[in-house]
PDB file of C-alpha atoms in Angstrom:
ATOM      1  CA  MET A   8      -0.050  -0.009   0.145  1.00  0.00           C
ATOM      2  CA  SER A   9       1.447   3.267  -0.983  1.00  0.00           C
ATOM      3  CA  PRO A  10       1.710   5.936   1.730  1.00  0.00           C
ATOM      4  CA  GLY A  11       1.325   8.751  -0.335  1.00  0.00           C
ATOM      5  CA  PRO A  12      -2.063   9.145  -0.866  1.00  0.00           C
ATOM      6  CA  ALA A  13      -2.981   7.909   2.478  1.00  0.00           C
ATOM      7  CA  ARG A  14      -0.893  11.114   4.121  1.00  0.00           C
ATOM      8  CA  GLY A  15      -2.839  13.219   1.555  1.00  0.00           C
ATOM      9  CA  ARG A  16      -6.095  12.170   3.109  1.00  0.00           C
ATOM     10  CA  THR A  17      -4.603  12.244   6.454  1.00  0.00           C
ATOM     11  CA  SER A  18      -3.207  15.930   5.461  1.00  0.00           C
ATOM     12  CA  ALA A  19      -6.739  16.775   4.603  1.00  0.00           C
ATOM     13  CA  ALA A  20      -8.669  15.232   7.579  1.00  0.00           C
ATOM     14  CA  GLU A  21      -6.005  17.194   9.900  1.00  0.00           C
ATOM     15  CA  GLY A  22      -6.537  20.597   7.959  1.00  0.00           C
ATOM     16  CA  GLY A  23     -10.503  20.358   8.382  1.00  0.00           C
ATOM     17  CA  ALA A  24     -13.655  18.880   6.898  1.00  0.00           C
ATOM     18  CA  PRO A  25     -13.392  17.751   3.336  1.00  0.00           C
ATOM     19  CA  ARG A  26     -15.293  19.790   0.967  1.00  0.00           C
ATOM     20  CA  ARG A  27     -18.471  17.788  -0.616  1.00  0.00           C
ATOM     21  CA  GLY A  28     -20.284  18.351  -4.078  1.00  0.00           C
ATOM     22  CA  PRO A  29     -19.658  21.503  -6.480  1.00  0.00           C
ATOM     23  CA  VAL A  30     -18.445  24.810  -5.145  1.00  0.00           C
ATOM     24  CA  ARG A  31     -21.315  27.125  -4.398  1.00  0.00           C
ATOM     25  CA  ARG A  32     -20.969  30.217  -6.961  1.00  0.00           C
ATOM     26  CA  TRP A  33     -24.263  32.037  -5.799  1.00  0.00           C
ATOM     27  CA  GLN A  34     -25.540  34.307  -2.652  1.00  0.00           C
ATOM     28  CA  LEU A  35     -28.932  34.324  -0.670  1.00  0.00           C
ATOM     29  CA  VAL A  36     -30.385  37.959  -0.500  1.00  0.00           C
ATOM     30  CA  ARG A  37     -33.531  38.712   1.313  1.00  0.00           C
ATOM     31  CA  ALA A  38     -36.266  39.913  -1.549  1.00  0.00           C
ATOM     32  CA  GLY A  39     -37.125  43.724  -1.422  1.00  0.00           C
ATOM     33  CA  ARG A  40     -36.410  46.943  -3.436  1.00  0.00           C
ATOM     34  CA  ASP A  41     -33.033  46.217  -4.305  1.00  0.00           C
ATOM     35  CA  ALA A  42     -33.727  42.818  -5.722  1.00  0.00           C
ATOM     36  CA  VAL A  43     -36.040  44.598  -8.333  1.00  0.00           C
ATOM     37  CA  PRO A  44     -34.634  46.685 -11.005  1.00  0.00           C
ATOM     38  CA  PRO A  45     -35.464  50.127 -11.259  1.00  0.00           C
ATOM     39  CA  SER A  46     -37.140  49.897 -14.273  1.00  0.00           C
ATOM     40  CA  THR A  47     -39.660  47.278 -13.062  1.00  0.00           C
ATOM     41  CA  ARG A  48     -40.474  49.267  -9.759  1.00  0.00           C
ATOM     42  CA  ARG A  49     -41.353  52.320 -11.803  1.00  0.00           C
ATOM     43  CA  PHE A  50     -43.596  50.302 -14.121  1.00  0.00           C
ATOM     44  CA  MET A  51     -45.476  48.741 -11.464  1.00  0.00           C
ATOM     45  CA  ALA A  52     -45.881  51.889  -9.365  1.00  0.00           C
ATOM     46  CA  ARG A  53     -47.459  53.306 -12.683  1.00  0.00           C
ATOM     47  CA  ALA A  54     -49.706  50.453 -13.348  1.00  0.00           C
ATOM     48  CA  ARG A  55     -50.645  50.982  -9.284  1.00  0.00           C
ATOM     49  CA  GLN A  56     -51.454  54.690  -9.873  1.00  0.00           C
ATOM     50  CA  ARG A  57     -53.594  53.522 -13.075  1.00  0.00           C
ATOM     51  CA  ARG A  58     -55.744  51.105 -11.355  1.00  0.00           C
ATOM     52  CA  MET A  59     -56.194  53.455  -8.341  1.00  0.00           C
ATOM     53  CA  ARG A  60     -57.322  56.182 -10.628  1.00  0.00           C
ATOM     54  CA  ALA A  61     -59.709  53.908 -12.542  1.00  0.00           C
ATOM     55  CA  ALA A  62     -61.019  52.351  -9.159  1.00  0.00           C
ATOM     56  CA  LEU A  63     -61.538  56.098  -7.469  1.00  0.00           C
ATOM     57  CA  PRO A  64     -64.663  57.485  -9.354  1.00  0.00           C
ATOM     58  CA  TRP A  65     -66.473  53.902  -8.524  1.00  0.00           C
ATOM     59  CA  ALA A  66     -65.188  54.031  -5.196  1.00  0.00           C
ATOM     60  CA  LEU A  67     -66.610  57.741  -4.548  1.00  0.00           C
ATOM     61  CA  ALA A  68     -69.778  56.685  -6.311  1.00  0.00           C
ATOM     62  CA  ALA A  69     -70.326  54.064  -3.862  1.00  0.00           C
ATOM     63  CA  GLY A  70     -69.609  56.177  -0.995  1.00  0.00           C
ATOM     64  CA  VAL A  71     -72.003  58.739  -2.208  1.00  0.00           C
ATOM     65  CA  LEU A  72     -74.796  56.466  -3.058  1.00  0.00           C
ATOM     66  CA  ALA A  73     -74.118  54.853   0.654  1.00  0.00           C
ATOM     67  CA  LEU A  74     -74.558  58.260   2.236  1.00  0.00           C
ATOM     68  CA  VAL A  75     -77.784  59.357   0.238  1.00  0.00           C
ATOM     69  CA  GLY A  76     -79.222  56.052   1.285  1.00  0.00           C
ATOM     70  CA  LEU A  77     -78.372  56.643   4.865  1.00  0.00           C
ATOM     71  CA  VAL A  78     -79.731  59.979   4.704  1.00  0.00           C
ATOM     72  CA  ALA A  79     -83.138  58.859   2.688  1.00  0.00           C
ATOM     73  CA  TRP A  80     -83.557  56.384   5.383  1.00  0.00           C
ATOM     74  CA  THR A  81     -83.317  58.424   8.237  1.00  0.00           C
ATOM     75  CA  VAL A  82     -85.242  61.287   6.739  1.00  0.00           C
ATOM     76  CA  LEU A  83     -87.826  58.976   5.230  1.00  0.00           C
ATOM     77  CA  GLY A  84     -87.924  55.956   7.026  1.00  0.00           C
ATOM     78  CA  THR A  85     -87.583  56.719  10.878  1.00  0.00           C
ATOM     79  CA  GLY A  86     -89.102  59.102  13.046  1.00  0.00           C
ATOM     80  CA  LEU A  87     -85.613  60.654  14.023  1.00  0.00           C
ATOM     81  CA  LEU A  88     -86.966  63.776  11.620  1.00  0.00           C
ATOM     82  CA  GLY A  89     -90.674  62.970  12.779  1.00  0.00           C
ATOM     83  CA  VAL A  90     -93.172  65.598  13.479  1.00  0.00           C
ATOM     84  CA  ARG A  91     -93.356  66.700  17.221  1.00  0.00           C
ATOM     85  CA  GLU A  92     -94.876  70.276  16.918  1.00  0.00           C
ATOM     86  CA  VAL A  93     -97.484  71.964  14.886  1.00  0.00           C
ATOM     87  CA  LYS A  94     -97.434  75.515  14.977  1.00  0.00           C
ATOM     88  CA  VAL A  95    -100.325  77.944  14.248  1.00  0.00           C
ATOM     89  CA  GLU A  96    -100.143  81.610  12.910  1.00  0.00           C
ATOM     90  CA  GLY A  97    -102.892  83.832  12.209  1.00  0.00           C
ATOM     91  CA  ALA A  98    -105.999  82.027  13.840  1.00  0.00           C
ATOM     92  CA  GLY A  99    -108.321  83.777  16.077  1.00  0.00           C
ATOM     93  CA  LEU A 100    -112.121  82.528  15.069  1.00  0.00           C
ATOM     94  CA  VAL A 101    -110.555  78.897  15.211  1.00  0.00           C
ATOM     95  CA  THR A 102    -108.449  77.651  17.954  1.00  0.00           C
ATOM     96  CA  PRO A 103    -105.062  76.244  17.564  1.00  0.00           C
ATOM     97  CA  VAL A 104    -106.013  72.950  18.946  1.00  0.00           C
ATOM     98  CA  GLN A 105    -109.082  72.872  16.078  1.00  0.00           C
ATOM     99  CA  VAL A 106    -106.296  73.537  13.357  1.00  0.00           C
ATOM    100  CA  ARG A 107    -104.220  70.645  14.651  1.00  0.00           C
ATOM    101  CA  ASP A 108    -106.957  68.475  14.644  1.00  0.00           C
ATOM    102  CA  ALA A 109    -107.728  69.394  11.170  1.00  0.00           C
ATOM    103  CA  VAL A 110    -103.939  69.022  10.120  1.00  0.00           C
ATOM    104  CA  GLY A 111    -104.429  65.330  11.327  1.00  0.00           C
ATOM    105  CA  VAL A 112    -100.939  64.134  10.861  1.00  0.00           C
ATOM    106  CA  PRO A 113     -99.821  61.947  14.274  1.00  0.00           C
ATOM    107  CA  ASP A 114     -96.926  62.925  16.140  1.00  0.00           C
ATOM    108  CA  GLY A 115     -93.586  61.089  14.779  1.00  0.00           C
ATOM    109  CA  VAL A 116     -94.448  60.852  10.917  1.00  0.00           C
ATOM    110  CA  PRO A 117     -91.435  61.565   9.010  1.00  0.00           C
ATOM    111  CA  LEU A 118     -91.834  65.248   8.383  1.00  0.00           C
ATOM    112  CA  ALA A 119     -90.690  64.594   4.395  1.00  0.00           C
ATOM    113  CA  ARG A 120     -93.653  62.413   4.135  1.00  0.00           C
ATOM    114  CA  VAL A 121     -96.489  64.834   5.116  1.00  0.00           C
ATOM    115  CA  ASP A 122     -98.673  65.500   2.295  1.00  0.00           C
ATOM    116  CA  LEU A 123     -98.662  69.355   3.074  1.00  0.00           C
ATOM    117  CA  ALA A 124    -101.269  69.959   0.117  1.00  0.00           C
ATOM    118  CA  ALA A 125    -103.818  67.577   1.716  1.00  0.00           C
ATOM    119  CA  ALA A 126    -103.177  69.238   5.276  1.00  0.00           C
ATOM    120  CA  ALA A 127    -103.423  72.547   4.074  1.00  0.00           C
ATOM    121  CA  ARG A 128    -106.998  71.407   2.495  1.00  0.00           C
ATOM    122  CA  ARG A 129    -108.213  69.942   5.484  1.00  0.00           C
ATOM    123  CA  VAL A 130    -107.620  72.939   7.303  1.00  0.00           C
ATOM    124  CA  GLY A 131    -108.966  75.041   4.549  1.00  0.00           C
ATOM    125  CA  ALA A 132    -112.453  72.973   5.432  1.00  0.00           C
ATOM    126  CA  LEU A 133    -112.822  74.861   8.718  1.00  0.00           C
ATOM    127  CA  ALA A 134    -115.795  77.186   8.065  1.00  0.00           C
ATOM    128  CA  PRO A 135    -113.889  80.258   9.243  1.00  0.00           C
ATOM    129  CA  VAL A 136    -110.772  79.561   7.288  1.00  0.00           C
ATOM    130  CA  GLU A 137    -110.458  81.080   4.072  1.00  0.00           C
ATOM    131  CA  ARG A 138    -107.217  79.638   2.916  1.00  0.00           C
ATOM    132  CA  ALA A 139    -104.477  77.882   4.720  1.00  0.00           C
ATOM    133  CA  THR A 140    -100.956  76.900   4.046  1.00  0.00           C
ATOM    134  CA  VAL A 141     -98.740  74.376   5.339  1.00  0.00           C
ATOM    135  CA  SER A 142     -95.095  74.293   5.637  1.00  0.00           C
ATOM    136  CA  ARG A 143     -92.318  72.208   7.066  1.00  0.00           C
ATOM    137  CA  ASP A 144     -90.117  73.977   9.749  1.00  0.00           C
ATOM    138  CA  TRP A 145     -86.815  71.400  10.305  1.00  0.00           C
ATOM    139  CA  PRO A 146     -86.254  69.508  12.054  1.00  0.00           C
ATOM    140  CA  ASP A 147     -89.522  68.551  13.880  1.00  0.00           C
ATOM    141  CA  ALA A 148     -92.123  70.668  13.057  1.00  0.00           C
ATOM    142  CA  LEU A 149     -94.910  72.044  10.746  1.00  0.00           C
ATOM    143  CA  VAL A 150     -96.186  75.296  10.306  1.00  0.00           C
ATOM    144  CA  VAL A 151     -99.761  76.370   9.548  1.00  0.00           C
ATOM    145  CA  ARG A 152    -100.438  79.809   8.195  1.00  0.00           C
ATOM    146  CA  VAL A 153    -104.157  80.618   8.556  1.00  0.00           C
ATOM    147  CA  THR A 154    -106.124  83.438   6.680  1.00  0.00           C
ATOM    148  CA  GLU A 155    -109.490  83.663   8.045  1.00  0.00           C
ATOM    149  CA  ARG A 156    -112.752  85.118   6.717  1.00  0.00           C
ATOM    150  CA  THR A 157    -113.622  88.681   6.906  1.00  0.00           C
ATOM    151  CA  PRO A 158    -117.490  89.278   7.477  1.00  0.00           C
ATOM    152  CA  VAL A 159    -119.379  91.458   5.004  1.00  0.00           C
ATOM    153  CA  ALA A 160    -122.915  91.272   6.046  1.00  0.00           C
ATOM    154  CA  ALA A 161    -124.902  89.642   9.151  1.00  0.00           C
ATOM    155  CA  VAL A 162    -128.044  87.774   7.989  1.00  0.00           C
ATOM    156  CA  PRO A 163    -130.667  87.249  10.689  1.00  0.00           C
ATOM    157  CA  GLN A 164    -131.355  83.793  11.752  1.00  0.00           C
ATOM    158  CA  GLY A 165    -133.979  83.864  14.457  1.00  0.00           C
ATOM    159  CA  GLU A 166    -132.284  85.690  17.454  1.00  0.00           C
ATOM    160  CA  ALA A 167    -128.878  85.120  16.277  1.00  0.00           C
ATOM    161  CA  PHE A 168    -126.842  86.471  12.961  1.00  0.00           C
ATOM    162  CA  ALA A 169    -124.768  84.378  10.562  1.00  0.00           C
ATOM    163  CA  LEU A 170    -121.585  86.190   9.401  1.00  0.00           C
ATOM    164  CA  VAL A 171    -120.855  85.736   5.783  1.00  0.00           C
ATOM    165  CA  ASP A 172    -117.776  86.867   3.867  1.00  0.00           C
ATOM    166  CA  ARG A 173    -117.619  88.397   0.365  1.00  0.00           C
ATOM    167  CA  THR A 174    -118.199  85.102  -1.164  1.00  0.00           C
ATOM    168  CA  GLY A 175    -121.455  84.519   0.466  1.00  0.00           C
ATOM    169  CA  VAL A 176    -119.937  81.898   3.009  1.00  0.00           C
ATOM    170  CA  ALA A 177    -121.769  81.521   5.932  1.00  0.00           C
ATOM    171  CA  PHE A 178    -118.967  81.124   8.609  1.00  0.00           C
ATOM    172  CA  ARG A 179    -119.963  81.963  11.713  1.00  0.00           C
ATOM    173  CA  THR A 180    -122.910  82.514  14.020  1.00  0.00           C
ATOM    174  CA  VAL A 181    -123.051  84.996  16.896  1.00  0.00           C
ATOM    175  CA  ALA A 182    -125.710  86.032  19.183  1.00  0.00           C
ATOM    176  CA  ARG A 183    -125.423  90.055  18.126  1.00  0.00           C
ATOM    177  CA  ARG A 184    -124.671  91.945  15.140  1.00  0.00           C
ATOM    178  CA  PRO A 185    -121.636  93.374  14.836  1.00  0.00           C
ATOM    179  CA  ALA A 186    -121.348  97.101  15.143  1.00  0.00           C
ATOM    180  CA  GLY A 187    -120.967  98.703  11.477  1.00  0.00           C
ATOM    181  CA  LEU A 188    -121.671  95.517   9.525  1.00  0.00           C
ATOM    182  CA  PRO A 189    -124.678  95.649   7.245  1.00  0.00           C
ATOM    183  CA  VAL A 190    -127.820  93.469   7.566  1.00  0.00           C
ATOM    184  CA  VAL A 191    -128.828  91.256   4.940  1.00  0.00           C
ATOM    185  CA  LYS A 192    -131.985  89.510   4.743  1.00  0.00           C
ATOM    186  CA  VAL A 193    -131.879  86.292   2.720  1.00  0.00           C
ATOM    187  CA  ALA A 194    -133.669  82.863   3.090  1.00  0.00           C
ATOM    188  CA  ARG A 195    -130.574  81.019   2.930  1.00  0.00           C
ATOM    189  CA  PRO A 196    -127.331  82.646   3.277  1.00  0.00           C
ATOM    190  CA  ALA A 197    -124.670  80.075   0.966  1.00  0.00           C
ATOM    191  CA  ALA A 198    -121.947  80.941  -1.340  1.00  0.00           C
ATOM    192  CA  ASP A 199    -124.058  79.131  -3.925  1.00  0.00           C
ATOM    193  CA  ASP A 200    -127.395  80.671  -2.997  1.00  0.00           C
ATOM    194  CA  PRO A 201    -128.203  83.663  -6.017  1.00  0.00           C
ATOM    195  CA  GLY A 202    -130.142  85.464  -3.460  1.00  0.00           C
ATOM    196  CA  THR A 203    -126.999  85.849  -1.361  1.00  0.00           C
ATOM    197  CA  ARG A 204    -124.840  86.544  -4.305  1.00  0.00           C
ATOM    198  CA  ALA A 205    -127.292  89.434  -5.507  1.00  0.00           C
ATOM    199  CA  ALA A 206    -127.481  91.122  -1.871  1.00  0.00           C
ATOM    200  CA  LEU A 207    -123.652  90.883  -1.971  1.00  0.00           C
ATOM    201  CA  GLU A 208    -123.207  92.731  -5.576  1.00  0.00           C
ATOM    202  CA  VAL A 209    -125.633  95.490  -4.459  1.00  0.00           C
ATOM    203  CA  LEU A 210    -123.591  95.857  -1.385  1.00  0.00           C
ATOM    204  CA  VAL A 211    -120.486  96.253  -3.100  1.00  0.00           C
ATOM    205  CA  ALA A 212    -121.990  99.046  -5.448  1.00  0.00           C
ATOM    206  CA  LEU A 213    -123.494 101.222  -2.734  1.00  0.00           C
ATOM    207  CA  THR A 214    -121.951 104.670  -2.180  1.00  0.00           C
ATOM    208  CA  PRO A 215    -120.441 105.674   1.085  1.00  0.00           C
ATOM    209  CA  GLN A 216    -123.291 108.055   1.573  1.00  0.00           C
ATOM    210  CA  LEU A 217    -125.810 105.164   1.106  1.00  0.00           C
ATOM    211  CA  ARG A 218    -124.009 102.787   3.626  1.00  0.00           C
ATOM    212  CA  ALA A 219    -124.262 105.295   6.031  1.00  0.00           C
ATOM    213  CA  GLU A 220    -128.017 105.468   5.794  1.00  0.00           C
ATOM    214  CA  LEU A 221    -128.369 101.553   5.255  1.00  0.00           C
ATOM    215  CA  ALA A 222    -130.455  99.597   7.619  1.00  0.00           C
ATOM    216  CA  ASP A 223    -130.551  96.481   5.891  1.00  0.00           C
ATOM    217  CA  VAL A 224    -130.694  94.984   2.317  1.00  0.00           C
ATOM    218  CA  SER A 225    -133.854  92.666   1.851  1.00  0.00           C
ATOM    219  CA  VAL A 226    -133.983  90.070  -0.884  1.00  0.00           C
ATOM    220  CA  GLU A 227    -137.402  88.420  -1.564  1.00  0.00           C
ATOM    221  CA  GLY A 228    -136.639  87.331  -5.040  1.00  0.00           C
ATOM    222  CA  LEU A 229    -133.922  87.958  -7.663  1.00  0.00           C
ATOM    223  CA  ALA A 230    -135.758  90.961  -8.959  1.00  0.00           C
ATOM    224  CA  ARG A 231    -137.079  92.182  -5.916  1.00  0.00           C
ATOM    225  CA  ILE A 232    -134.558  93.707  -3.947  1.00  0.00           C
ATOM    226  CA  SER A 233    -135.195  96.653  -1.800  1.00  0.00           C
ATOM    227  CA  LEU A 234    -132.970  98.908   0.674  1.00  0.00           C
ATOM    228  CA  ARG A 235    -134.445  99.831   4.138  1.00  0.00           C
ATOM    229  CA  LEU A 236    -132.671 103.363   5.152  1.00  0.00           C
ATOM    230  CA  ARG A 237    -133.054 105.241   8.494  1.00  0.00           C
ATOM    231  CA  GLY A 238    -136.072 107.065   8.857  1.00  0.00           C
ATOM    232  CA  ASP A 239    -138.428 103.983   7.532  1.00  0.00           C
ATOM    233  CA  ARG A 240    -137.525 105.177   3.679  1.00  0.00           C
ATOM    234  CA  THR A 241    -137.169 102.504   1.278  1.00  0.00           C
ATOM    235  CA  VAL A 242    -134.999 102.173  -2.103  1.00  0.00           C
ATOM    236  CA  VAL A 243    -136.700  99.768  -4.355  1.00  0.00           C
ATOM    237  CA  TRP A 244    -133.591  98.158  -6.242  1.00  0.00           C
ATOM    238  CA  GLY A 245    -135.106  95.467  -8.669  1.00  0.00           C
ATOM    239  CA  ASP A 246    -132.536  93.069  -9.767  1.00  0.00           C
ATOM    240  CA  ALA A 247    -128.841  93.358  -9.012  1.00  0.00           C
ATOM    241  CA  THR A 248    -128.100  94.530 -12.840  1.00  0.00           C
ATOM    242  CA  ARG A 249    -126.813  98.386 -13.047  1.00  0.00           C
ATOM    243  CA  SER A 250    -126.258  98.474  -9.378  1.00  0.00           C
ATOM    244  CA  THR A 251    -123.684 101.157  -9.721  1.00  0.00           C
ATOM    245  CA  ASP A 252    -125.976 103.294 -11.919  1.00  0.00           C
ATOM    246  CA  LYS A 253    -128.691 102.602  -9.111  1.00  0.00           C
ATOM    247  CA  ALA A 254    -126.489 103.752  -6.358  1.00  0.00           C
ATOM    248  CA  ARG A 255    -125.768 106.864  -8.032  1.00  0.00           C
ATOM    249  CA  VAL A 256    -129.199 107.780  -8.810  1.00  0.00           C
ATOM    250  CA  ALA A 257    -130.356 106.509  -4.963  1.00  0.00           C
ATOM    251  CA  THR A 258    -127.499 108.965  -3.592  1.00  0.00           C
ATOM    252  CA  ALA A 259    -128.317 111.827  -5.750  1.00  0.00           C
ATOM    253  CA  LEU A 260    -132.045 111.612  -4.213  1.00  0.00           C
ATOM    254  CA  LEU A 261    -131.245 111.264  -0.576  1.00  0.00           C
ATOM    255  CA  GLY A 262    -132.229 114.581   0.353  1.00  0.00           C
ATOM    256  CA  GLU A 263    -135.508 114.437  -1.078  1.00  0.00           C
ATOM    257  CA  ASP A 264    -138.476 114.255   1.146  1.00  0.00           C
ATOM    258  CA  THR A 265    -139.538 111.131   0.129  1.00  0.00           C
ATOM    259  CA  ASP A 266    -140.277 107.678   1.930  1.00  0.00           C
ATOM    260  CA  ARG A 267    -139.801 105.292  -1.150  1.00  0.00           C
ATOM    261  CA  ILE A 268    -137.042 105.784  -4.155  1.00  0.00           C
ATOM    262  CA  ASP A 269    -137.429 103.466  -6.931  1.00  0.00           C
ATOM    263  CA  VAL A 270    -134.256 103.058  -9.075  1.00  0.00           C
ATOM    264  CA  SER A 271    -135.009  99.543 -10.371  1.00  0.00           C
ATOM    265  CA  ALA A 272    -135.133 101.373 -13.774  1.00  0.00           C
ATOM    266  CA  PRO A 273    -132.421 103.905 -13.288  1.00  0.00           C
ATOM    267  CA  ASP A 274    -132.989 105.940 -16.259  1.00  0.00           C
ATOM    268  CA  VAL A 275    -136.622 106.475 -14.948  1.00  0.00           C
ATOM    269  CA  VAL A 276    -136.604 106.786 -11.439  1.00  0.00           C
ATOM    270  CA  THR A 277    -139.935 107.477  -9.480  1.00  0.00           C
ATOM    271  CA  PHE A 278    -140.393 108.367  -5.765  1.00  0.00           C
ATOM    272  CA  ARG A 279    -142.815 109.541  -3.491  1.00  0.00           C
TER     273      ARG A 279
END
């Protein structure tokens, strides 16, 4: 056995562990920015920016829709902004309680869902109310603005008087005639009553002098209208046509010493 090779193996053992396999020519590094070329990093960054820009409008739209849905649900679907109060303005002949009852909107109903026009019609159906408007007062109130009827004549009804407005609507009954209010005698005061409308036409045409002397207007028929003046004098009016001419002629004859003036044909006046 040759001693040379043995010494070589002994020498290798003595010098350290023998090498096994091929010699490693590569190095293990941690993946990171340094492991990607700059050009590739720039390309990837631009790609990310393009994706973000493309997704941004959709994300914004989704956010807006979600917000709108939340607001709509809060306003329309919950009592968070519900009716808590009904404010009444302009009521004198009707009480605030009557107005609130006529509005007919329960507490807690979402304010945005209240039918304002329908509520106004219900309030306007009250006899003393000429018109009404209903509006929202956020966050939790309705405001009812009432315009009440103004009486222009009093119609005897037994021992009481029915007050009528300029359209002929009888909206209130009082025990005594209000001072300064002319008296109209008709069988059935109403807006659709021809006698009531004729009497109101005559009243509108009267001069201040005739109004100052007027005791009442009597309508026994559409062509049988007469005025009773102070001092128990009578003006025969006839029908309601040409009332302005009739009022002018009757005023001119107020100074005459007569108990009866007939202006039913204003071009041919008679008196006695």
